[in-house]
Coordinates of C-alpha atoms in Angstrom, one line a residue:
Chain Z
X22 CA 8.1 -18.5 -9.9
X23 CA 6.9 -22.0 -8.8
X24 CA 6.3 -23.9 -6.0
X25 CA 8.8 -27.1 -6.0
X26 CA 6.5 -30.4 -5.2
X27 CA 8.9 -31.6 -2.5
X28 CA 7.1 -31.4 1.0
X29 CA 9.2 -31.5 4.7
X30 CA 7.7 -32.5 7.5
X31 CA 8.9 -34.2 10.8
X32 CA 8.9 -37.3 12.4
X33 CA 9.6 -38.7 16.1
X34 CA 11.2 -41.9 16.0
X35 CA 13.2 -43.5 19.1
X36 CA 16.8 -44.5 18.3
X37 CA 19.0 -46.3 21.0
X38 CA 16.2 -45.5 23.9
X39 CA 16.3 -42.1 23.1
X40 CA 13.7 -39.9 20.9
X41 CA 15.0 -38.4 17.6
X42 CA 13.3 -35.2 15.8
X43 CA 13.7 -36.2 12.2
X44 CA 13.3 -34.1 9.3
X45 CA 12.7 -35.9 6.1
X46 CA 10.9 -34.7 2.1
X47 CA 8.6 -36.8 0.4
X48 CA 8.1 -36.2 -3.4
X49 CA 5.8 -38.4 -6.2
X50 CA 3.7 -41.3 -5.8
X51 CA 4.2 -45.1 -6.7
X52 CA 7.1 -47.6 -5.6
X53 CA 8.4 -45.7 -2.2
X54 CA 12.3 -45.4 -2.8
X55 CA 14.3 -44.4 0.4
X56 CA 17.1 -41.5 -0.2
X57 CA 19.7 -41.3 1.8
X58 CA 22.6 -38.5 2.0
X59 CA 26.5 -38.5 2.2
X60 CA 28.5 -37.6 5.6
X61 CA 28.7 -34.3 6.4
X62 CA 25.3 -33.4 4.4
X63 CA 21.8 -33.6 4.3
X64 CA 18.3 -34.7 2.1
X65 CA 18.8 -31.2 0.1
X66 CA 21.3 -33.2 -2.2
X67 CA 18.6 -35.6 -3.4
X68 CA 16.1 -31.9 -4.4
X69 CA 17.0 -32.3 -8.2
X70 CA 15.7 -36.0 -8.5
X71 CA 12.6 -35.2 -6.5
X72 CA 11.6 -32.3 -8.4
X73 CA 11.9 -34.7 -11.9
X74 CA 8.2 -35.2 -12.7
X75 CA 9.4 -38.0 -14.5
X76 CA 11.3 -40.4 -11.8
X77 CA 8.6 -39.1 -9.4
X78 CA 5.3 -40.2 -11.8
X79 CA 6.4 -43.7 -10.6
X80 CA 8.5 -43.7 -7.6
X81 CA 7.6 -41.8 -4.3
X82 CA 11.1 -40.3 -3.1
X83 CA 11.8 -40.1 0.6
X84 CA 14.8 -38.8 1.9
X85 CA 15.4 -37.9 5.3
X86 CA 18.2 -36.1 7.2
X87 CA 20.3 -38.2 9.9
X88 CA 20.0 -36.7 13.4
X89 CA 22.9 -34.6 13.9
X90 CA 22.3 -33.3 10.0
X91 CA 20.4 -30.5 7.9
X92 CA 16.8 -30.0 10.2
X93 CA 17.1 -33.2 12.5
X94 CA 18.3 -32.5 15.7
X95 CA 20.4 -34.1 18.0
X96 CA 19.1 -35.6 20.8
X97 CA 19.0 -34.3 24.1
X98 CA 22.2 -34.3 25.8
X99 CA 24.6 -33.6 22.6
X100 CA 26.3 -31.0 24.3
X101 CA 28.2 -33.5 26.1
X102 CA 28.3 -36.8 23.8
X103 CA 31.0 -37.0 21.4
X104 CA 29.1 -37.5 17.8
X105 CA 30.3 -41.0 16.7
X106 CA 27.9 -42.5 13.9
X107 CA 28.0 -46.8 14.0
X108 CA 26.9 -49.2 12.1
X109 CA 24.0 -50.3 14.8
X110 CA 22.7 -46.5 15.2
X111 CA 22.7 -45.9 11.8
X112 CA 21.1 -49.1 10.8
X113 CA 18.3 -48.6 13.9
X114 CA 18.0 -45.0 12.7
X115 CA 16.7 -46.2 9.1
X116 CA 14.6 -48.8 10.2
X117 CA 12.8 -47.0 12.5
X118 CA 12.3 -44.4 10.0
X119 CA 11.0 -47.3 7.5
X120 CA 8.6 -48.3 10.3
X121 CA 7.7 -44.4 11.0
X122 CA 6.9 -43.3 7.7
X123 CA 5.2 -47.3 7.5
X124 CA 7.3 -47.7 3.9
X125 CA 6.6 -50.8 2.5
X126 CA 9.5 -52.8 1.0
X127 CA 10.8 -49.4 -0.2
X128 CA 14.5 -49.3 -2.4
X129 CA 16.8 -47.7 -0.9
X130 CA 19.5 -45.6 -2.3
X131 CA 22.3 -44.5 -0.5
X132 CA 25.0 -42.2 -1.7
X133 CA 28.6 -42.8 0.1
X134 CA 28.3 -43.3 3.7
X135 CA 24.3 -43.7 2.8
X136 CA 25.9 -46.4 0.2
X137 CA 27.7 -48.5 2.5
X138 CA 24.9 -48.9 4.8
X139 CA 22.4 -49.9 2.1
X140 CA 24.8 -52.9 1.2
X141 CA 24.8 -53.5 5.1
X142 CA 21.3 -53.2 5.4
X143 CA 21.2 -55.6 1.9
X144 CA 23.3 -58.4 4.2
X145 CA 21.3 -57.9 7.1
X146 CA 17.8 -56.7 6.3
X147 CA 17.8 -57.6 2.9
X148 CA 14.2 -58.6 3.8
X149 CA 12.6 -54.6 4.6
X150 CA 13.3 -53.5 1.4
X151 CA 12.9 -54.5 -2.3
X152 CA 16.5 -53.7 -3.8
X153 CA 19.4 -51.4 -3.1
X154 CA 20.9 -48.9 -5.3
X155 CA 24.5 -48.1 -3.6
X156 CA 25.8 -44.9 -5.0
X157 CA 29.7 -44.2 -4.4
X158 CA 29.7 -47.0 -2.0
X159 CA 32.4 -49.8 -1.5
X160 CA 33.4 -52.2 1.2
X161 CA 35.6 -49.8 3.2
X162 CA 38.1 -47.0 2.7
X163 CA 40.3 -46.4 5.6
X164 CA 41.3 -42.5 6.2
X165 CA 44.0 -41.2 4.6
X166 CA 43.3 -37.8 6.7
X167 CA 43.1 -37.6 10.3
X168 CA 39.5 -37.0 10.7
X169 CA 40.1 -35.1 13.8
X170 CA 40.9 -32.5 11.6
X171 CA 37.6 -31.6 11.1
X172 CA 37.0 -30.2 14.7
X173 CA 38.6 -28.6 16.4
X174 CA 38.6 -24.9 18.5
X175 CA 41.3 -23.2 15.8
X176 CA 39.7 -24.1 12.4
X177 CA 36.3 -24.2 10.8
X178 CA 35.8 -27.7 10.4
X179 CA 33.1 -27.1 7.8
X180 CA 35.0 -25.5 5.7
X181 CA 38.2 -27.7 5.5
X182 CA 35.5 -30.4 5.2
X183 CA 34.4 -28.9 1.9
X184 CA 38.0 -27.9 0.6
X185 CA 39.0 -31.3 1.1
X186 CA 35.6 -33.2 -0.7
X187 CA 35.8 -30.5 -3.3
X188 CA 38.3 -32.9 -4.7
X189 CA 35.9 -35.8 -5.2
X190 CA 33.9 -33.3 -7.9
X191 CA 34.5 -33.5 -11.4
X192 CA 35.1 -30.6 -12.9
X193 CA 32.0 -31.2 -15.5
X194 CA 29.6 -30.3 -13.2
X195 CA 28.3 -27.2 -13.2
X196 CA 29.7 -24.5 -10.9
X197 CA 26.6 -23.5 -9.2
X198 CA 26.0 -27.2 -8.2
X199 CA 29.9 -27.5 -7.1
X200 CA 29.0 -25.1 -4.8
X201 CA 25.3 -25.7 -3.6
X202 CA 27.3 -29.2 -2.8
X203 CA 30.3 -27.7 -0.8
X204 CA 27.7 -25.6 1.1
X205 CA 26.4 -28.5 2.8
X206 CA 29.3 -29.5 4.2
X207 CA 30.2 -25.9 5.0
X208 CA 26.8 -25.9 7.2
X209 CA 27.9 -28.8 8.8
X210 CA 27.7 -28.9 12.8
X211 CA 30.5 -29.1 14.7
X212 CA 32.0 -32.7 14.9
X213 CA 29.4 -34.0 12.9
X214 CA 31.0 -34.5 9.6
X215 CA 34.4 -36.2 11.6
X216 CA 31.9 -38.7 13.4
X217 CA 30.6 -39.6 10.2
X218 CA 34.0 -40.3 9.2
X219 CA 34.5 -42.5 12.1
X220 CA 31.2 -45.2 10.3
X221 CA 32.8 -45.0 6.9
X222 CA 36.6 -44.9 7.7
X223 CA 36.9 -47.2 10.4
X224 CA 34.3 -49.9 10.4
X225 CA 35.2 -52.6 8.2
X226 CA 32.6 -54.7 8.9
X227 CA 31.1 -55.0 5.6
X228 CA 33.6 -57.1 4.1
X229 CA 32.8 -60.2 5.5
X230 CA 29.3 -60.0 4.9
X231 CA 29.0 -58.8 1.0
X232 CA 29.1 -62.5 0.2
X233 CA 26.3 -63.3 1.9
X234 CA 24.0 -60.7 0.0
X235 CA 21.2 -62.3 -2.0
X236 CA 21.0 -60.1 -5.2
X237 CA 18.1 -62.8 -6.4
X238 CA 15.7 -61.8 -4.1
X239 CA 16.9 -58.1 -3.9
X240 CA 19.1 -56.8 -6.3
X241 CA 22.1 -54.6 -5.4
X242 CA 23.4 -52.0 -8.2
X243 CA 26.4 -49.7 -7.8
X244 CA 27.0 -47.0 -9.3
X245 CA 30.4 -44.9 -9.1
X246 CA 32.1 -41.5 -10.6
X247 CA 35.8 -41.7 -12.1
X248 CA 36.3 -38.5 -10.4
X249 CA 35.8 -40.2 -6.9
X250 CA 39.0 -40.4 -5.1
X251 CA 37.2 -41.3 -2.0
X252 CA 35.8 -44.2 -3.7
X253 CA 37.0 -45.3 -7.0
X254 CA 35.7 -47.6 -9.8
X255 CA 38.5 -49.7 -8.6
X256 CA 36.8 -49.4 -5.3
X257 CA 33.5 -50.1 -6.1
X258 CA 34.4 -52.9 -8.3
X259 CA 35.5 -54.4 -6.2
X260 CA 32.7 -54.6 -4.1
X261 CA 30.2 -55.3 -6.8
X262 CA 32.5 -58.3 -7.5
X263 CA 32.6 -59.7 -3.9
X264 CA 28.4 -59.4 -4.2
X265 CA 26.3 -62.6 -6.3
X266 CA 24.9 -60.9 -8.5
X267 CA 25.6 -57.1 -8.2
X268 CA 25.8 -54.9 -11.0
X269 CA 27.8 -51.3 -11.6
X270 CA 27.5 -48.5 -13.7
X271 CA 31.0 -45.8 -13.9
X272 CA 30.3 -42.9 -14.4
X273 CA 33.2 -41.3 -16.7
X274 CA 32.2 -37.3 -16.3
X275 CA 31.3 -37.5 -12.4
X276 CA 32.4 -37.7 -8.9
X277 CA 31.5 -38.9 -5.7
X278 CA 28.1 -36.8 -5.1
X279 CA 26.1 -37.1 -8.4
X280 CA 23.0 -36.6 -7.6
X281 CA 23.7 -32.8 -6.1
X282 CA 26.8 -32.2 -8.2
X283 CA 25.8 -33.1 -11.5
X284 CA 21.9 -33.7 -12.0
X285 CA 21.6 -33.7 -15.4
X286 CA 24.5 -36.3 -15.7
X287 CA 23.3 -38.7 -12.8
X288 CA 19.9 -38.7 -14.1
X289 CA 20.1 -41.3 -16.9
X290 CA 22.2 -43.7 -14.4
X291 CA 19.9 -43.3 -11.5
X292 CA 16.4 -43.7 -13.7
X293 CA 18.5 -46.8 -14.9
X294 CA 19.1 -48.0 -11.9
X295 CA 15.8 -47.8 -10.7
X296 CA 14.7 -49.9 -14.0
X297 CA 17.1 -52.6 -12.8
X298 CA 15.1 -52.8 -9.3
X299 CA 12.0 -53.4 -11.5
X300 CA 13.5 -55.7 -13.5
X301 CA 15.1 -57.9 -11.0
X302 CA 11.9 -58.0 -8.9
X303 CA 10.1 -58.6 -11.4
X304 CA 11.8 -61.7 -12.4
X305 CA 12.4 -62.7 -8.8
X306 CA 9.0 -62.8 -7.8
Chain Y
X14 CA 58.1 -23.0 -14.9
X15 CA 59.0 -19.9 -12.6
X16 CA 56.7 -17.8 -15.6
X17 CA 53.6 -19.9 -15.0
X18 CA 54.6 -19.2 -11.5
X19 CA 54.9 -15.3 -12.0
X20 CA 51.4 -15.8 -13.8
X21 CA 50.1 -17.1 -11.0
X22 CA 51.3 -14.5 -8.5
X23 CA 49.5 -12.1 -11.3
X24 CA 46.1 -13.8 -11.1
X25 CA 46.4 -13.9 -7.4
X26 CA 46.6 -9.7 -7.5
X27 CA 43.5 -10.0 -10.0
X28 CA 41.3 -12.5 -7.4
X29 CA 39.6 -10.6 -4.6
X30 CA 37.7 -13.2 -3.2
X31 CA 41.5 -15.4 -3.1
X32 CA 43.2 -12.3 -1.2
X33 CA 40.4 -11.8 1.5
X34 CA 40.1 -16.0 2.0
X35 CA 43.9 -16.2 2.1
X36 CA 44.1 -12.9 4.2
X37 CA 45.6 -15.2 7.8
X38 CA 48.1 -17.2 5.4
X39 CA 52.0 -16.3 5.6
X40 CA 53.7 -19.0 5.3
X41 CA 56.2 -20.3 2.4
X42 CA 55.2 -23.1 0.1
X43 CA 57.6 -25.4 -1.6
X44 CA 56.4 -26.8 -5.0
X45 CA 58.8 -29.1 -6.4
X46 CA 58.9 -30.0 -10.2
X47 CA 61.0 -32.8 -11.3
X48 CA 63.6 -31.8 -8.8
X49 CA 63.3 -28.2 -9.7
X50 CA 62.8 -26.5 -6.1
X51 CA 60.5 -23.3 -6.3
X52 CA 59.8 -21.2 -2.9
X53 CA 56.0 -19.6 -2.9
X54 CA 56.2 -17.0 0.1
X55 CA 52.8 -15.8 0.9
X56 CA 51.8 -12.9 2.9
X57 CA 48.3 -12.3 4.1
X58 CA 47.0 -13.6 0.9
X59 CA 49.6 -12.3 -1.2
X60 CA 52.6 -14.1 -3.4
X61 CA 55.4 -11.7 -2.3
X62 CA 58.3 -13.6 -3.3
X63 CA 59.1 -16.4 -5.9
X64 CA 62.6 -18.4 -5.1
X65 CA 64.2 -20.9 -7.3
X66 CA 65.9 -23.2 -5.4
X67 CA 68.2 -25.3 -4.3
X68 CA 68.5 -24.0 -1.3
X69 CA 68.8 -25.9 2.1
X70 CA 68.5 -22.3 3.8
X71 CA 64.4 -21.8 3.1
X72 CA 62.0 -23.4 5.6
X73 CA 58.8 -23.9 4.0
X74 CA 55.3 -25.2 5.8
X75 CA 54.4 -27.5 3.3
X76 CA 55.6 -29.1 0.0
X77 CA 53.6 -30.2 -3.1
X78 CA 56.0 -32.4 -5.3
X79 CA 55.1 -33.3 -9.0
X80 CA 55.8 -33.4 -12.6
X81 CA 55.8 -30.8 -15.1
X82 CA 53.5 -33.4 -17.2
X83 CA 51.3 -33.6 -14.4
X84 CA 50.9 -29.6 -13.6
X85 CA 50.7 -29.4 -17.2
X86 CA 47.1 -31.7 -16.7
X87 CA 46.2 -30.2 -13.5
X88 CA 45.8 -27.0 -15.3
X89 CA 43.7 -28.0 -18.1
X90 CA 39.8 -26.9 -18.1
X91 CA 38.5 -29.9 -17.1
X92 CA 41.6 -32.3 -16.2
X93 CA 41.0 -36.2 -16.9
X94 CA 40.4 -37.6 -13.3
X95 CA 43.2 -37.8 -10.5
X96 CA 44.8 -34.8 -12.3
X97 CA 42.1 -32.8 -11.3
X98 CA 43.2 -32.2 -7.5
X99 CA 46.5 -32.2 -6.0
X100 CA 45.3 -34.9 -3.5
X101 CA 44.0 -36.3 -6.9
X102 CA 47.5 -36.1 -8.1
X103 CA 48.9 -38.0 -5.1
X104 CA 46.3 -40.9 -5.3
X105 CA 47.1 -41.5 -8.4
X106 CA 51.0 -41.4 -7.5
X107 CA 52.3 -38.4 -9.5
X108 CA 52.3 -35.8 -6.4
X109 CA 53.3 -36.2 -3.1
X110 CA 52.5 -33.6 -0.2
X111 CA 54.7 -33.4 3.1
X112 CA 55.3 -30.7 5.6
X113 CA 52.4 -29.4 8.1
X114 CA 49.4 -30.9 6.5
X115 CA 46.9 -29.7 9.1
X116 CA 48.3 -26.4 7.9
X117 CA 47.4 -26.9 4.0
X118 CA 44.0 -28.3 5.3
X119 CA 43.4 -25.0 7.1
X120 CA 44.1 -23.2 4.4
X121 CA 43.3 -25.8 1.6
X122 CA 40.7 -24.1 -0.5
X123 CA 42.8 -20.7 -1.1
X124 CA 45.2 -23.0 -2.0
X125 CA 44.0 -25.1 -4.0
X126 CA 41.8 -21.9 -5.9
X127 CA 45.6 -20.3 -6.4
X128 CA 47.3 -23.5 -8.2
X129 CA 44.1 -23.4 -10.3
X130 CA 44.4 -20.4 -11.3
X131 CA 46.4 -21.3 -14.2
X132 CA 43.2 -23.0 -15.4
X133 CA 41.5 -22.0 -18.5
X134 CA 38.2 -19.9 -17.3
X135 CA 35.8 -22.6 -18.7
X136 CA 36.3 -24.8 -16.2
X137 CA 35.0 -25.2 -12.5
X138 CA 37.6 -27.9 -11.1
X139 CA 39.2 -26.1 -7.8

C-alpha cells in the first residue's frame, strides 16, 4: 500500500462571464509544466508521469480537467446549452487557470485536442508560457465520423466513443492501460466528448497561424504514435514542418494517448521532450 | 476463409463477456474478401449462420471489404499499424466499410472483439 504523491484540489476561475468549478492535480516541484488531457477524457491520463519521482524531482506537473470533464463541472445552466468547446473558451479556460494557480511561464503539454491548442496558444500567447510540447497534435483533422454519433437518446455515446478511439491504441500497450484509457471515455458525459469533436474537427483555424510561431523564443516539439489514425506522423509532420523551428519525435510502438496508454513507452519521449524545453530556453535567453 | 470463419463462430461460443455485449445485435454482416462474399448472421450475440456468397438475395446491415493479405495482418498479435483496426485498414486503403454505419458504431466494440478473435492471445489490439 502507498499513498500516490498527486494532490486534487479545486479552483474557481470565471470563463466567458460565467464561474467554473475546476478540478486540477499538482505533483513535484521545480519548472511548473501544464498537462492538459484529450477530448472525451480527463487529468487521470497524465497519473503515471506524475507519480515518476524522477520527471517530478524537477518539474511540478499540473494538470487540470476542462469543465464539462472528469471532476469539473459544468457551469450553471448546462442543462439547456448545447456543449460546444471553441477555440476562444478553451484558450480563456487555460489562461485563466495559468492566472489561478499564478503559474509562471509554465510548459505546457497538450495531448490531441490539448495538442492543438498548445500550438494555438504557441501563435497567440506564445508569451505566458516557456515552450510547448504538442502530443498527437497537428493542424487539423476534419471528421471522418459524424460526431453526432456520440449522443444521442438510443446509444451510449460513451461507449461508441471508446469502441471507436480504441482504434488509435497500439496494440503494445498493455491491456490494463488499454482499458483504464477507454474507461475515460466510457465516463464521459453526455455530449461532451461530440462537443470536443466540434474544436478539433471543425476549426481549422490553426493553419494560418503555425507560421507565425516563434520556436526561438519558445520552442514547440511534437511528438506522435504510428498507431494514431486520428493523427498520423504524416499528420504531424506536417505541422512541425509548417512551424520555424519545430521539432518531432514518432513514436513506432504507440498510439494517439501515450502518456495513459503506454507509460513505460512514452516516458523516454516525454522526459526528452522536456530536455528540449531546457535546452532551447536555455540557449534563447 | 469460411474455416477461419467457422473458428470464429467457435470462439464466439467460448467468449462470455462477447455474447452478453452482443446480446441486442441480429443483424447480418457481409465481409467481403477479394470478391469472395461471406454472410455473418448474428443473433443476440450469436454467429448462427455462415453463407458463402454470391448472392443478390441476402440483405446485410453492414459490409467490411478487404484482402485476404490484409485479414491475414489484422489477425496477427500485435499487427504493424493501420492493420491493426478495421477503420485502420480503411485509412490506410485496404478495407472499405459501407452499409448502416451508425449501426456498426453501436455495436462496434463486440464487433470489432469478434473479428479479433482470430488474434493470437498475446496480444491486446481489439
Amino acid at each position: 500500500m502507498s499513498i500516490e504523491p498527486i494532490i486534487g484540489q479545486y479552483v474557481t476561475v470565471k470563463v466567458a462571464g460565467t464561474l467554473r468549478r475546476i478540478y486540477f492535480e499538482a505533483a513535484g516541484q521545480g519548472r511548473p509544466v501544464l498537462c492538459l488531457h484529450t477530448a472525451g477524457a480527463d487529468t487521470r491520463q497524465w497519473r503515471h508521469l506524475m507519480n515518476d519521482a524522477e520527471i517530478t524531482a524537477q518539474n511540478r506537473l499540473i494538470a487540470f480537467d476542462m469543465p464539462w470533464h472528469g471532476k469539473s463541472l459544468p457551469p450553471e445552466g448546462f442543462q439547456t446549452d448545447e456543449y460546444m468547446l471553441t477555440t476562444e473558451a478553451y484558450i480563456e479556460t487555460i489562461l485563466a487557470v495559468v492566472d489561478a494557480l499564478s503559474l509562471d511561464k509554465p510548459i505546457l503539454a497538450g495531448c490531441s485536442m490539448g495538442g492543438r491548442i498548445a500550438l494555438q496558444l504557441a501563435a497567440l500567447n506564445a508569451e505566458r508560457f516557456s515552450g510547448f510540447i504538442a502530443i498527437e497534435a497537428s493542424d487539423f483533422q476534419p471528421a471522418w465520423y459524424d460526431i453526432d454519433w456520440f449522443h444521442r437518446p438510443d446509444a451510449h455515446g460513451g461507449e461508441m466513443g471508446a469502441a471507436l478511439v480504441s482504434a488509435n491504441i497500439s496494440p503494445f500497450a498493455p491491456e490494463a492501460e488499454r482499458w483504464n484509457t477507454l474507461w475515460m471515455f466510457m465516463q464521459s458525459g453526455p455530449g461532451v466528448f461530440r462537443g470536443d469533436l466540434s474544436f478539433y474537427t471543425r476549426d481549422d483555424s490553426l493553419i494560418a497561424r503555425l507560421g507565425q510561431i516563434d520556436t526561438t523564443t519558445t520552442p514547440v516539439h511534437l511528438i506522435v504514435g504510428a498507431y494514431d489514425l486520428t493523427c498520423t506522423p504524416e499528420d504531424a509532420r506536417r505541422t512541425a514542418d509548417a512551424i520555424p523551428g519545430a521539432t518531432l519525435s514518432v513514436m513506432d510502438e504507440l498510439g494517439h494517448f501515450p502518456m495513459s496508454e503506454h507509460p513505460e513507452g512514452f516516458r523516454p519521449f516525454f522526459i526528452d521532450a522536456l530536455a528540449r524545453m531546457h535546452a532551447s530556453h536555455s540557449k534563447a535567453a | 476463409m469460411i474455416d477461419i470463419f467457422r473458428a470464429l463462430q467457435e470462439q464466439l461460443n467460448q467468449t462470455p463477456h462477447l455474447l452478453r455485449l452482443g446480446r441486442l445485435f441480429s443483424e447480418t454482416v457481409l465481409i467481403e474478401v477479394e470478391g469472395q462474399e461471406f454472410y455473418l448472421t448474428f443473433e443476440k450475440g450469436h454467429l448462427l449462420d455462415i453463407a458463402q456468397g454470391p448472392s443478390r438475395k441476402t440483405p446485410w446491415r453492414f459490409a467490411l471489404r478487404t484482402d485476404a493479405d490484409a485479414l491475414q495482418q489484422f489477425w496477427q498479435a500485435r499487427p504493424a499499424a493501420g492493420f491493426h483496426d478495421i477503420f485502420g485498414l480503411v485509412k490506410i486503403g485496404r478495407g472499405q466499410i459501407d452499409g448502416d454505419i451508425l449501426c456498426l458504431v453501436k455495436n462496434l466494440r463486440f464487433f470489432k472483439e469478434f473479428m479479433g478473435l482470430a488474434r493470437p492471445k498475446t496480444g491486446s489490439a481489439a
